[in-house]
Short mmCIF file of N, CA and C in Angstrom, two decimals:
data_model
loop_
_atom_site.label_atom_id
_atom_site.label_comp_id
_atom_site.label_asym_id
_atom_site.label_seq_id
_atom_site.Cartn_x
_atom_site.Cartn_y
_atom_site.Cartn_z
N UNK J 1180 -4.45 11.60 6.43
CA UNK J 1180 -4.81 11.84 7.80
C UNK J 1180 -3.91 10.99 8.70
N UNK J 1181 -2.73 11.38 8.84
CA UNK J 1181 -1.61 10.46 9.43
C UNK J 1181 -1.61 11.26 10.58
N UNK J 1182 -2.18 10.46 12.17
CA UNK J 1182 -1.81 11.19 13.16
C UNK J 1182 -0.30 10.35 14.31
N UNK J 1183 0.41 10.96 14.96
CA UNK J 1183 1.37 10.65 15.79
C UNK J 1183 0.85 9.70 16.77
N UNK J 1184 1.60 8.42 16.34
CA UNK J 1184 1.48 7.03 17.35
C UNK J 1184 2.49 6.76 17.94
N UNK J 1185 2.38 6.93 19.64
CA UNK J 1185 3.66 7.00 19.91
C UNK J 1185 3.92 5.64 20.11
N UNK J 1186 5.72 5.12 19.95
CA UNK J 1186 6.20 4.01 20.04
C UNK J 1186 5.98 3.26 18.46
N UNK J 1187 5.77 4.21 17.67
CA UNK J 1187 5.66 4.09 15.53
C UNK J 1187 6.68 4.71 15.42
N UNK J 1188 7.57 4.65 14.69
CA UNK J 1188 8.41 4.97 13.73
C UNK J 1188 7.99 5.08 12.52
N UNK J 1189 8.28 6.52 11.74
CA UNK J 1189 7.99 6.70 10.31
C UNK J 1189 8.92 6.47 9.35
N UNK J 1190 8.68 5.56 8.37
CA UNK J 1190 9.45 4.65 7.51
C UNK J 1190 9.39 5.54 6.33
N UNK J 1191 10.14 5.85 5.56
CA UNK J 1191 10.46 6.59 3.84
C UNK J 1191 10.66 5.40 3.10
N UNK J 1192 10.51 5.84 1.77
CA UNK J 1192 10.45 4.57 0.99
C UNK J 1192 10.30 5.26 -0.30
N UNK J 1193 11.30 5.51 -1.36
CA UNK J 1193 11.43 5.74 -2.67
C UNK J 1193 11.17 4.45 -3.78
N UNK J 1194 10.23 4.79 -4.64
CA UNK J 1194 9.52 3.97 -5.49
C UNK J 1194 9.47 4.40 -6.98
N UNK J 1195 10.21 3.94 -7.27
CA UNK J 1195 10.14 4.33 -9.29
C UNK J 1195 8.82 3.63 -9.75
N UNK J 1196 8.31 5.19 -10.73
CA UNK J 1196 6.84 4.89 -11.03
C UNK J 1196 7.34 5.48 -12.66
N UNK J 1197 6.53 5.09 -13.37
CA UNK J 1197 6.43 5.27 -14.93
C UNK J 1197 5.69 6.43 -14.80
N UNK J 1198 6.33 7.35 -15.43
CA UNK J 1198 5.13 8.25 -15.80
C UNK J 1198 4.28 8.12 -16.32
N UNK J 1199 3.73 7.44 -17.31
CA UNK J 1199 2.54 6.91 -17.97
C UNK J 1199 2.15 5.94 -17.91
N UNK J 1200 0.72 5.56 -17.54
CA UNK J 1200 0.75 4.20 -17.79
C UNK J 1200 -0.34 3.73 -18.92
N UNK J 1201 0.41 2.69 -19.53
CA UNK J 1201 0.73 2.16 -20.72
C UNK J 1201 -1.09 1.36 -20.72
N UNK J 1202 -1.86 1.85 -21.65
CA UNK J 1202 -3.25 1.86 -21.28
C UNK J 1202 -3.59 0.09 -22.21
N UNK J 1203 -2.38 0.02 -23.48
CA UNK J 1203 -2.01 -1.42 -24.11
C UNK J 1203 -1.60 -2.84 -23.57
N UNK J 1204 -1.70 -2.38 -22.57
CA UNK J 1204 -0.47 -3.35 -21.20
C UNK J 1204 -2.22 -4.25 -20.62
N UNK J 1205 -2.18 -5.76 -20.36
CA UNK J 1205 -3.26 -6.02 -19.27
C UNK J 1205 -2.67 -5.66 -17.85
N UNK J 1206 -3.58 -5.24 -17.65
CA UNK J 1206 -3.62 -5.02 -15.79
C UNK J 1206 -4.75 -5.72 -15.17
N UNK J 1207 -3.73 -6.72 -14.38
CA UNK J 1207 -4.78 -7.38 -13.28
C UNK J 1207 -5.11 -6.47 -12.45
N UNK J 1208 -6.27 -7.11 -12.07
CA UNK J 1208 -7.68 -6.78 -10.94
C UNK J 1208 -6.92 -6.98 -9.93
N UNK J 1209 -5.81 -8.03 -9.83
CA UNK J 1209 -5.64 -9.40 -9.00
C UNK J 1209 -4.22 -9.36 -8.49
N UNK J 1210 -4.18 -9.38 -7.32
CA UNK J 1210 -2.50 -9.24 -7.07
C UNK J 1210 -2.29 -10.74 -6.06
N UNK J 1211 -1.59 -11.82 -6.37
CA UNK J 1211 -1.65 -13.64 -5.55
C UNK J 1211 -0.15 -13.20 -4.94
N UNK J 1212 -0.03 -12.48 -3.77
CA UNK J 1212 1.56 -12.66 -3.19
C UNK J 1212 1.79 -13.45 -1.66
N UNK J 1213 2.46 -14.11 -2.05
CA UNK J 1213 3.16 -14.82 -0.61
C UNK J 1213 4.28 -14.12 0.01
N UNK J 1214 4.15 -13.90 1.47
CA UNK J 1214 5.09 -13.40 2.27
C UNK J 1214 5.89 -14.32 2.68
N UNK J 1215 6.85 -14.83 2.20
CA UNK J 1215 7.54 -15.61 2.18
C UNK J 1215 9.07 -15.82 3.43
N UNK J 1216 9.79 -15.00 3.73
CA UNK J 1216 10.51 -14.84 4.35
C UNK J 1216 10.07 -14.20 6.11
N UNK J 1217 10.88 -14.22 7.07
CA UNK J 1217 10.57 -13.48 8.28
C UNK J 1217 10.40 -12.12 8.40
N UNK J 1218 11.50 -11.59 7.73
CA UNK J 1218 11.57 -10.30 7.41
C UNK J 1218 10.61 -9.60 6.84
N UNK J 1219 10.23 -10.59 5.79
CA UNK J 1219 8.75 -9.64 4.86
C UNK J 1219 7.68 -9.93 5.78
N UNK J 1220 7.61 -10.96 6.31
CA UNK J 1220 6.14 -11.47 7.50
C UNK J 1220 6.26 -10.14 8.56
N UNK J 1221 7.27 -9.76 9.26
CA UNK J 1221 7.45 -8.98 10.31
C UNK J 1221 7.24 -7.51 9.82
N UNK J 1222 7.55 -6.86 8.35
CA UNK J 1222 7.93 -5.56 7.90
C UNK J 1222 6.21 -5.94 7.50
N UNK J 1223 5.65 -6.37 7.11
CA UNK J 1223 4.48 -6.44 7.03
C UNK J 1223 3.07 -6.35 8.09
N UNK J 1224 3.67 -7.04 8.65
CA UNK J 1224 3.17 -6.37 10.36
C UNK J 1224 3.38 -5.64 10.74
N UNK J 1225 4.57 -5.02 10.60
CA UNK J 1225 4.87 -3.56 11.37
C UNK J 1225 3.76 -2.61 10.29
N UNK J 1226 3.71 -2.73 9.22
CA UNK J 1226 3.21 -1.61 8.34
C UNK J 1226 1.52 -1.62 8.79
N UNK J 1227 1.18 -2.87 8.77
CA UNK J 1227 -0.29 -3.11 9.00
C UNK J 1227 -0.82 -2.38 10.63
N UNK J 1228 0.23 -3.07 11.60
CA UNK J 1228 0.00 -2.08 12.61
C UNK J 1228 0.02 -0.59 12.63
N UNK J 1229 0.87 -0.08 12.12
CA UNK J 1229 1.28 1.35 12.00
C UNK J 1229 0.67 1.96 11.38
N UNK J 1230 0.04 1.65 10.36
CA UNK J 1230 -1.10 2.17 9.74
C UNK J 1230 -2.47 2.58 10.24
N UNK J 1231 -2.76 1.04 11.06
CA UNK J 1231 -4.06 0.83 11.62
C UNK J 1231 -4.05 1.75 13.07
N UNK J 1232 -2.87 1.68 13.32
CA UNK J 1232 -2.99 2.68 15.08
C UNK J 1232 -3.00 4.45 14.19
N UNK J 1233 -2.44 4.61 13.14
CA UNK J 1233 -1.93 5.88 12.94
C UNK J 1233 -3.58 6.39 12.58
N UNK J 1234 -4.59 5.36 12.01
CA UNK J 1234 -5.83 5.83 11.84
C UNK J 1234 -5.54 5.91 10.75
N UNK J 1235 -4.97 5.55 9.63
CA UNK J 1235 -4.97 5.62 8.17
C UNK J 1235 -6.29 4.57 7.67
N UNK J 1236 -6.79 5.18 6.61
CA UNK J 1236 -7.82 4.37 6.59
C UNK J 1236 -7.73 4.39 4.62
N UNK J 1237 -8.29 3.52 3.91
CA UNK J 1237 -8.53 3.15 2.45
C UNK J 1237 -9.42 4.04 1.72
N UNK J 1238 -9.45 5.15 0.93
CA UNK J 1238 -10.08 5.94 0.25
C UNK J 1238 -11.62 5.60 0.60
N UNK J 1239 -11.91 4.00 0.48
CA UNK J 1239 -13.44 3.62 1.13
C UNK J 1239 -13.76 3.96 2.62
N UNK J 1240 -12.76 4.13 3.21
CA UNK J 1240 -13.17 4.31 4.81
C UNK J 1240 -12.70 3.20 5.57
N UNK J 1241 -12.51 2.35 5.00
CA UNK J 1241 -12.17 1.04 5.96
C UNK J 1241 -11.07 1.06 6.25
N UNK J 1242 -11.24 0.55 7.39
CA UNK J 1242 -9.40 0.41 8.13
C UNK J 1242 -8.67 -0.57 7.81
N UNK J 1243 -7.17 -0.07 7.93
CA UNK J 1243 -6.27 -0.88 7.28
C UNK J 1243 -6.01 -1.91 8.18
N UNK J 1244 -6.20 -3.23 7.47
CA UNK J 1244 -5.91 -4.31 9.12
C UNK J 1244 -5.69 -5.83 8.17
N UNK J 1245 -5.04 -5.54 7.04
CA UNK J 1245 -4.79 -6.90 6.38
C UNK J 1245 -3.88 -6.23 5.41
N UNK J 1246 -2.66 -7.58 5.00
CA UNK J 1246 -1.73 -7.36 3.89
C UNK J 1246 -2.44 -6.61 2.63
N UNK J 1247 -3.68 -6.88 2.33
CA UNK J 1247 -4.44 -7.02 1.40
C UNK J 1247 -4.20 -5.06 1.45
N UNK J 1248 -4.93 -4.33 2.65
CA UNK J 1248 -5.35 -3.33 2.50
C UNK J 1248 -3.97 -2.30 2.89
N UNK J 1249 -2.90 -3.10 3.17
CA UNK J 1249 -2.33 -2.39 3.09
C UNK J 1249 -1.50 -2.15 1.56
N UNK J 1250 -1.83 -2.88 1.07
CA UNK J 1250 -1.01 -3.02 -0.46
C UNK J 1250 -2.00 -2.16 -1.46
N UNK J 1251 -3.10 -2.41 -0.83
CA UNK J 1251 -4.18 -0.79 -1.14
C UNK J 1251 -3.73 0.62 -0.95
N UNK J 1252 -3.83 0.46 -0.03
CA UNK J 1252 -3.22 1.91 1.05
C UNK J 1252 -1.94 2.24 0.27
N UNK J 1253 -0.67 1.66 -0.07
CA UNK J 1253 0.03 1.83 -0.70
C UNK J 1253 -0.20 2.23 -2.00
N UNK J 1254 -0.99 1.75 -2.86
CA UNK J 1254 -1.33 2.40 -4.07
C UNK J 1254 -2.20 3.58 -4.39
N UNK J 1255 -2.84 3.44 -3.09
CA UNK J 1255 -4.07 4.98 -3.27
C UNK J 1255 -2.83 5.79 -2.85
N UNK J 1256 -1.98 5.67 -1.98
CA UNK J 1256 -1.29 7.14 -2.02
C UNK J 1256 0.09 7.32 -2.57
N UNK J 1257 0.84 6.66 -3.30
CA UNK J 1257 1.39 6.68 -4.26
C UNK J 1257 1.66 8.19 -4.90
N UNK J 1258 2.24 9.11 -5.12
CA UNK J 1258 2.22 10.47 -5.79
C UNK J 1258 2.61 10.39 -6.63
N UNK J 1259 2.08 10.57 -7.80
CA UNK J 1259 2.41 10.48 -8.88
C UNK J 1259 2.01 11.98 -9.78
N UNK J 1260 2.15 13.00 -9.89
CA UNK J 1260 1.40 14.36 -10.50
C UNK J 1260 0.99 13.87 -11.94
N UNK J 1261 1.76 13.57 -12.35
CA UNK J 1261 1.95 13.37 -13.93
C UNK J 1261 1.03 11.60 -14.76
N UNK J 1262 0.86 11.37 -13.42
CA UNK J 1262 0.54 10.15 -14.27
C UNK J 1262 -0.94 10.28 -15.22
N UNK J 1263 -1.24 9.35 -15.74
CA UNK J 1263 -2.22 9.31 -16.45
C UNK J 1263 -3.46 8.66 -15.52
N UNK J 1264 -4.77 9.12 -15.67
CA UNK J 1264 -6.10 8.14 -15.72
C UNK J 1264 -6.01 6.88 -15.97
N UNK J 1265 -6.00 5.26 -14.79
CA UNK J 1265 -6.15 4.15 -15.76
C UNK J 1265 -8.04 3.63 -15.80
N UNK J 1266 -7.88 3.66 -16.46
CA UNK J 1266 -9.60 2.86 -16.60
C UNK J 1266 -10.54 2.23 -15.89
N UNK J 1267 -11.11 1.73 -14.94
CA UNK J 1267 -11.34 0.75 -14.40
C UNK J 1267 -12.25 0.07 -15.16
#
């Protein structure tokens, strides 16, 4: 549900994904990242804003308005056709 925010720019972004995922592998719950540089602090803000004005919201309903949910938001929509079921 991506609607037109004017004064947003829409960003593309190609992402190599495994086709399978490897069900032997641990997968954290848990993702500990520091935004470390200006660039990532600022491209991170831009995304969090742009999201949150565009009305994108987290498969739960909640709005995107933290690094946290946007690194959500990024993984719920992710396209992947082929991938596999992972477990929770």
């Amino acid at each position: 549900m991506m609607t037109e925010v004017s004064n947003y720019e829409l960003a593309e972004l190609t992402i190599p994904v495994s086709p399978e995922a490897n069900q032997n592998k641990y997968l954290s719950r848990h993702v500990d990242v520091q935004v470390k540089t200006p660039e990532q602090r600022r491209a991170l803000r831009q995304l969090i804003d742009g999201l949150d004005a565009s009305g994108e919201r987290l498969k739960s309903g909640r709005r995107v308005q933290s690094g946290a949910d946007a690194f959500r938001w990024i993984l719920e929509n992710i396209s992947m056709p082929n991938a596999n079921k992972i477990d929770a």
